[in-house]
XYZ file of C-alpha atoms in Angstrom:
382
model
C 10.674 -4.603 14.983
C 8.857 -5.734 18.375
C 5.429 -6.959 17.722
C 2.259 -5.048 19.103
C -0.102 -6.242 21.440
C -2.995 -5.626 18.385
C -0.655 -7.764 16.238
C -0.313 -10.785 18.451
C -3.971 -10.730 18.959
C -4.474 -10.548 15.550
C -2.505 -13.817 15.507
C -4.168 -15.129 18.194
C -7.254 -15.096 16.840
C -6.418 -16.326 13.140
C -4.919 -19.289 15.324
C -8.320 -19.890 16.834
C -10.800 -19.199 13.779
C -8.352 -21.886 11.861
C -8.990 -24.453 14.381
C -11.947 -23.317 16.255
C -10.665 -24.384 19.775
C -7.102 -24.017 21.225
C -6.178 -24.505 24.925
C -4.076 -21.493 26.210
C -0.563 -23.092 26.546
C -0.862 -24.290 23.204
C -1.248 -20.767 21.698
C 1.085 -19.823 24.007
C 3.439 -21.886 22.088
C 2.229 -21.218 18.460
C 2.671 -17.373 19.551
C 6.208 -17.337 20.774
C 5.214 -15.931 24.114
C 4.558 -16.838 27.670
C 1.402 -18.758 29.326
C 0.807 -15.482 31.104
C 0.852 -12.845 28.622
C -1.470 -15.697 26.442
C -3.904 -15.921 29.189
C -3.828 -12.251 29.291
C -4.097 -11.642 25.629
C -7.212 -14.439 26.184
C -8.906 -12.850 28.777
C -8.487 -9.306 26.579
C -10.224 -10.497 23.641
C -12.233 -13.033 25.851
C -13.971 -9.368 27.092
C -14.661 -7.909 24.011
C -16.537 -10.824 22.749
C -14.320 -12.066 19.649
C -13.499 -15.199 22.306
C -15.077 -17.913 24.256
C -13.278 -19.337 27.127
C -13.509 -22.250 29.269
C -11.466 -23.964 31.860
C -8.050 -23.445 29.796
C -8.990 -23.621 26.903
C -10.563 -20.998 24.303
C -13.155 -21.166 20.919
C -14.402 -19.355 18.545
C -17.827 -17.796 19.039
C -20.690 -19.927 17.724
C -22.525 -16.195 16.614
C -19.366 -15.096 14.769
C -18.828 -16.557 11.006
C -17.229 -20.115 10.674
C -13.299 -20.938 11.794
C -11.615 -20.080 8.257
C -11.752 -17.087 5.966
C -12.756 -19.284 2.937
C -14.625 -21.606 4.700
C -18.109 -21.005 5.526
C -19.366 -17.722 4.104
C -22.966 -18.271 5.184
C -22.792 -16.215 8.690
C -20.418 -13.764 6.776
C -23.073 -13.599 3.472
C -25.566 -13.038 5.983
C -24.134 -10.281 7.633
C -23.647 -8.647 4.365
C -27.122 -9.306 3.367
C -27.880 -7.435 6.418
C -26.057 -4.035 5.343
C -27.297 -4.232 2.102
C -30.936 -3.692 3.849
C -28.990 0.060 4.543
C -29.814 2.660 2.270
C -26.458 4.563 3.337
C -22.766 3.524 4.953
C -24.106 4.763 8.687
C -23.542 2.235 11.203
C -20.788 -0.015 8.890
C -18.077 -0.991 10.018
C -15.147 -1.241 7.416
C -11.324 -2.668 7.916
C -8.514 -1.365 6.525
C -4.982 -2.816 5.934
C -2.009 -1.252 4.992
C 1.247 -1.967 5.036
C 2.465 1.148 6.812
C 0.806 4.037 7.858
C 3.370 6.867 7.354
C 4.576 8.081 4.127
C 2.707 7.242 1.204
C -0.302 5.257 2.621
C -0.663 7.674 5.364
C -2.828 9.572 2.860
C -4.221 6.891 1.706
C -5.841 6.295 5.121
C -6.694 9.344 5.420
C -9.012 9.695 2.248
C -10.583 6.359 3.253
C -10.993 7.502 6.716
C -12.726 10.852 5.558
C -15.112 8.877 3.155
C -16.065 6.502 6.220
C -16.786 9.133 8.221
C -18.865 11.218 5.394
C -20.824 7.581 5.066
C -21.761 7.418 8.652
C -18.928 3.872 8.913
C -16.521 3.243 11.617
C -13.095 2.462 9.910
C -10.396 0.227 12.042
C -6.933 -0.213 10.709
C -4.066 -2.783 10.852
C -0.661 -2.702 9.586
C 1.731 -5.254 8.127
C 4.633 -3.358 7.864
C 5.634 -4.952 4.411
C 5.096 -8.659 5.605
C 2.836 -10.146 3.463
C 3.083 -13.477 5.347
C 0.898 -11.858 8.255
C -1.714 -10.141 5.780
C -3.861 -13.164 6.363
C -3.627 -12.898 10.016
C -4.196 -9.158 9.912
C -7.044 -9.280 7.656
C -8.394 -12.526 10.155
C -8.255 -9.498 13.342
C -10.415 -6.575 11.319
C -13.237 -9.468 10.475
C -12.891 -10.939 13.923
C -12.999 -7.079 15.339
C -16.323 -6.957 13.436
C -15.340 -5.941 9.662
C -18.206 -6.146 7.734
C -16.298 -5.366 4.123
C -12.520 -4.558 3.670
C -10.069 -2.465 1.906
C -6.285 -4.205 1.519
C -3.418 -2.744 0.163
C -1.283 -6.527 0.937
C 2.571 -5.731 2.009
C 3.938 -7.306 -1.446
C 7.356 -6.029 -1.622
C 8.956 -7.783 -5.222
C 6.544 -9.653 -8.006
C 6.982 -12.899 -6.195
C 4.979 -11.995 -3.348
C 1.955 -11.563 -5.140
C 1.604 -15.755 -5.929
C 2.803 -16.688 -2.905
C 0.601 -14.496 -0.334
C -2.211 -13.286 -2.659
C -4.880 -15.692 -3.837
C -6.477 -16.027 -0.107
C -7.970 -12.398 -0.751
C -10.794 -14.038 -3.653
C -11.849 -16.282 -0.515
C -13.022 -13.557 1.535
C -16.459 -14.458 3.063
C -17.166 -10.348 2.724
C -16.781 -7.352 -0.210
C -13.137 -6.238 -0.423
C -11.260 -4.056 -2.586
C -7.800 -3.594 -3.574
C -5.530 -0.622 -3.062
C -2.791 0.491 -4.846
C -1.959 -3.271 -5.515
C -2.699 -4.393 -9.483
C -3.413 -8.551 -9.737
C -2.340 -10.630 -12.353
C -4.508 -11.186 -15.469
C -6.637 -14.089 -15.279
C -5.867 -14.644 -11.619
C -8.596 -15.390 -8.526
C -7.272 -11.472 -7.367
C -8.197 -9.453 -10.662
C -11.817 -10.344 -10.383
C -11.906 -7.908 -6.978
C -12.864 -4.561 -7.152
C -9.469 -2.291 -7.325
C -8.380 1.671 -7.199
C -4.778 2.468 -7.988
C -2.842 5.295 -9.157
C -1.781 4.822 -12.963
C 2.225 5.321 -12.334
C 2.874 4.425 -15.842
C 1.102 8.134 -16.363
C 2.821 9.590 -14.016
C 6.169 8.365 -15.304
C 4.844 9.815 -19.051
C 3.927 13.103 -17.354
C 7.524 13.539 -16.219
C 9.226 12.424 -19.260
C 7.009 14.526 -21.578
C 7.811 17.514 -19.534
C 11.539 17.248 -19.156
C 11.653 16.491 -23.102
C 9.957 19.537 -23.636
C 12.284 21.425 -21.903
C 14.866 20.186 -24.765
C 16.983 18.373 -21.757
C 16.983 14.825 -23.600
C 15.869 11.491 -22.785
C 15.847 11.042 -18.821
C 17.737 8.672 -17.072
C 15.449 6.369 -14.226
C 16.921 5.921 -10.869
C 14.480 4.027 -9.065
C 13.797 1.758 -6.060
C 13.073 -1.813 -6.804
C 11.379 -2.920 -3.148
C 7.705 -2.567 -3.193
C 4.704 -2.621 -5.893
C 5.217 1.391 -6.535
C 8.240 0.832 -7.436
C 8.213 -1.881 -9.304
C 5.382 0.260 -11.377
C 7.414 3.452 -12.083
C 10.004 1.110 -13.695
C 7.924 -0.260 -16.197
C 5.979 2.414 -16.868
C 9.162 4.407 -17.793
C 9.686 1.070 -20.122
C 6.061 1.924 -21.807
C 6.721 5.494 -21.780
C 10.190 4.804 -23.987
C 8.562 2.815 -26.438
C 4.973 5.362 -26.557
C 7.748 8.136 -26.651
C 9.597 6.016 -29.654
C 12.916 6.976 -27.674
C 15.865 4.845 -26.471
C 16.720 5.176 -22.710
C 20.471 6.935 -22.315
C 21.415 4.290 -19.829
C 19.982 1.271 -17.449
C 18.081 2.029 -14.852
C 20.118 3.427 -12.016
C 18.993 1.340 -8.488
C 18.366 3.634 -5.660
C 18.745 2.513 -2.220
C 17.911 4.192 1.031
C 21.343 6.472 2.278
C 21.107 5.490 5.569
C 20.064 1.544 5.180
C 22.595 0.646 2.735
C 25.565 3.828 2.648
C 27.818 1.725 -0.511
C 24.781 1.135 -2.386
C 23.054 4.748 -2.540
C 27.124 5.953 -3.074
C 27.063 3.438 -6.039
C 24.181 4.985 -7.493
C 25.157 8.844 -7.005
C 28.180 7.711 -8.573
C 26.382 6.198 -11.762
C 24.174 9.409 -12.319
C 27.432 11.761 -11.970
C 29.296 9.838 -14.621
C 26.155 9.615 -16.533
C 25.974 13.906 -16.320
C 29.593 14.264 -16.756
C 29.677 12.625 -19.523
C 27.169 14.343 -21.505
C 24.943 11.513 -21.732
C 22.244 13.080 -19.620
C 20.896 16.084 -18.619
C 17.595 14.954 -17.016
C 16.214 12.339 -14.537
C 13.557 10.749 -12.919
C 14.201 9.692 -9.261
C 12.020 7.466 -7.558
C 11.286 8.636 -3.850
C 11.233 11.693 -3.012
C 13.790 11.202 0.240
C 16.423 9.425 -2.129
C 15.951 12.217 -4.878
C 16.239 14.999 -2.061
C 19.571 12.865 -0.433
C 21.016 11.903 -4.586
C 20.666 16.054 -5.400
C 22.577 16.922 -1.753
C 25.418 14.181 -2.993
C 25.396 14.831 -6.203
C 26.227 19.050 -5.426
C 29.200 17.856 -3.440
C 30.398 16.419 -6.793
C 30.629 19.648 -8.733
C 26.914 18.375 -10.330
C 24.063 21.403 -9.566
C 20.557 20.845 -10.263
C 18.448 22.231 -12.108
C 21.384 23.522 -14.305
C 23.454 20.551 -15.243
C 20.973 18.062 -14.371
C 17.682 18.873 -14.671
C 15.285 16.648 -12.080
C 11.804 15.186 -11.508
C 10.599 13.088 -8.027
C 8.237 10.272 -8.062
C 5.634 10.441 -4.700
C 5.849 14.151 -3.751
C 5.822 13.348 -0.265
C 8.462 16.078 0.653
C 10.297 16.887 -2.561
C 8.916 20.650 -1.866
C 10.867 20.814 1.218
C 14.279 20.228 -0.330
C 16.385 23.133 -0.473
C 15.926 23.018 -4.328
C 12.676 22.255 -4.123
C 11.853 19.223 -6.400
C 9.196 18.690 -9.257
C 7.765 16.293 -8.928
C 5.097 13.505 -9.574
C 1.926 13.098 -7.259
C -0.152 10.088 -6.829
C -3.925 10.953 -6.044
C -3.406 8.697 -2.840
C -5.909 10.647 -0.691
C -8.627 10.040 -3.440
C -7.414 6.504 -3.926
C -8.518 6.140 -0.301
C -11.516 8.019 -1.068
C -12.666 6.016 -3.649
C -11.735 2.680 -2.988
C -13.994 2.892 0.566
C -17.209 4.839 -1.028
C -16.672 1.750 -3.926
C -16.553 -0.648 -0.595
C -19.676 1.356 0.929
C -22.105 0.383 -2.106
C -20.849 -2.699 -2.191
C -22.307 -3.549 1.288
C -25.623 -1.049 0.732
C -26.363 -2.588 -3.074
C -30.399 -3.292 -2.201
C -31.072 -4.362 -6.112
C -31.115 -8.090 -7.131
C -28.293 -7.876 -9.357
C -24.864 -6.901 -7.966
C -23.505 -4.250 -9.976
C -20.194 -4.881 -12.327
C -17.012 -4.799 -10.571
C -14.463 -2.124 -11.230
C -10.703 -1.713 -11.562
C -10.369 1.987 -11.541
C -6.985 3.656 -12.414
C -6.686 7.451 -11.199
C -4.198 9.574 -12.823
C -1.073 11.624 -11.392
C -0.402 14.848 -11.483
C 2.898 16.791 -11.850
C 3.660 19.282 -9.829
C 6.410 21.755 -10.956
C 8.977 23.233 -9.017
C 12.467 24.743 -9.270
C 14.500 21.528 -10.027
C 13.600 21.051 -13.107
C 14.470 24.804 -14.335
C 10.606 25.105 -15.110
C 8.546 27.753 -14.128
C 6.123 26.206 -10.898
C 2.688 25.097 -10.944
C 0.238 21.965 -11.490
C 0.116 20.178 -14.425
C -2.725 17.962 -14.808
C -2.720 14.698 -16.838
């Protein structure tokens, strides 16, 4: 994917807060690009203020916090002193990254950009597209664009990302807050203020009602490639062992159709024989695109749902527009959005001495009931 213009600056500028001066062919070079789009990208930022330049050669401003996101918090604590002095959000300016902005986190942004605007805050946005090696630098362009507290969902994709491009977050010189991202125990992370959806609920939601509907323990097909993901699969381990049941197979892995055509065949293939052969009538599919594209396959294979296989989506993103429209689970992203920036909001207005306790708070699913389950419609809270 070609790189923006807002991403390279990003860059550029996490290049020159690290070292605090950088002549122009130099970033050129640590940018991948040529002298004249640097100088460009230079004089662009150079205009808006987030850049000193002189004779060929560029710095970070003096009146801007120190050259590192750890280092030097005092211009940073100072600024945040300053918005605490507010008695309300008007006049903040908060930073948001996300690691897309379509699908599920484009409600997400919307909730947080609602509860900005309700607050009287300007929110600006960047997006990592699932590259957590350029959160840092993205996170480096919202302070340098005048961030005065952040909300970061990081682009983790599998467990190993969260070690490897995670612990910079505690060194943030100003209030931030996690989204949709858990840390581990005991780690520099879990002491920030977080809001996620509980997906282990979710997953017990949709396993409670498809048991009740006397179609036996469901089957999980599920994507393993980003932190959602990762949490539907072991919250349907939790809910097995809460539900005292034993799953009727392994987890089936779901792939995208059109990324990888043999894989998502391979797992269409596992779920018919796993139908056909009576040893289950019910399953949970996480997204809603591969649930929608696994019911069109599986139909072409003699398999109809919701009468031999009775179904349940994870996201509700489009499920309802399948032509079976799909039950299924849905994440309170909007309010995670919501509350994660009014919980960023009193961070920066907190006037008291004492700074109130942080808080990891965990907002619950709902399921919403449609015709592929054989159910009759309608919400059903947690």
């Amino acid at each position: 994917m070609r790189e923006s213009a807002a991403e390279r600056h990003d860059r550029l500028l996490a290049l020159v807060r690290e070292n605090g001066t950088a002549r122009v062919a130099e970033l050129a070079d640590r940018l991948g690009v040529s002298p004249v789009t640097a100088r460009r990208d230079v004089e662009a930022l150079a205009a808006r203020g987030l850049l000193d330049r002189v004779h060929g050669q560029v710095s970070w401003p003096a009146r801007h916090a120190a050259p590192s996101v750890a280092g030097s918090a005092a211009g940073a604590a100072g600024a945040v002193r300053a918005a605490g002095a507010r008695r309300s959000g008007e006049g903040l300016v908060l930073g948001l990254l996300a690691p897309s902005a379509t699908y599920y986190f484009a409600e997400v942004i919307r909730g947080a950009h609602e509860a900005a605007a309700n607050a009287g805050a300007r929110l600006i946005l960047r997006i990592s597209d699932y590259r957590p090696e350029e959160d840092r630098a993205r996170t480096e362009g919202l302070l340098a664009a005048g961030a005065e507290g952040v909300l970061v969902a990081p682009g983790w994709r599998g467990p190993e990302d969260r070690p490897a491009y995670g612990d910079w977050l505690a060194e943030l010189p100003v209030p931030a807050v996690l989204l949709e991202r858990r840390a581990d125990p005991g780690s520099p992370l879990d002491a920030l203020d977080r809001v996620v959806s509980d997906h282990g609920h979710g997953v017990l939601l949709a396993l409670r009602h498809l048991l009740g509907l006397g179609r036996g323990t469901p089957l999980l097909v599920a994507r393993g490639d980003s932190p959602t993901a990762l949490a539907v699969r072991a919250g349907y381990a939790e809910a097995l062992a809460t539900l005292d049941l034993t799953a009727p197979g392994p987890v089936i892995d779901s792939v995208p159709a059109d990324q990888d055509p043999a894989g998502f065949e391979a797992a269409v293939r596992a779920l018919h024989e796993a139908v056909a052969s009576g040893r289950a009538g019910a399953a949970v599919v996480h997204n809603d695109v591969d649930a929608i594209e696994i019911v069109r396959r599986l139909a072409e294979l003699g398999v109809k749902v919701p009468e031999d296989l009775a179904l349940i989506a994870y996201d509700d993103e489009v499920a309802a527009l399948a032509d079976t429209p799909l039950t299924a689970v849905a994440p309170p992203k909007r309010q995670v959005g919501r509350h994660a920036t009014e919980l960023l909001v009193e961070r920066l207005t907190e006037t008291g001495q004492e700074e109130s306790a942080r808080r990891h708070l965990s907002l619950l699913p709902r399921l919403r009931v449609r015709s592929s389950c054989g159910a009759p419609g309608g919400v059903h809270p947690a």
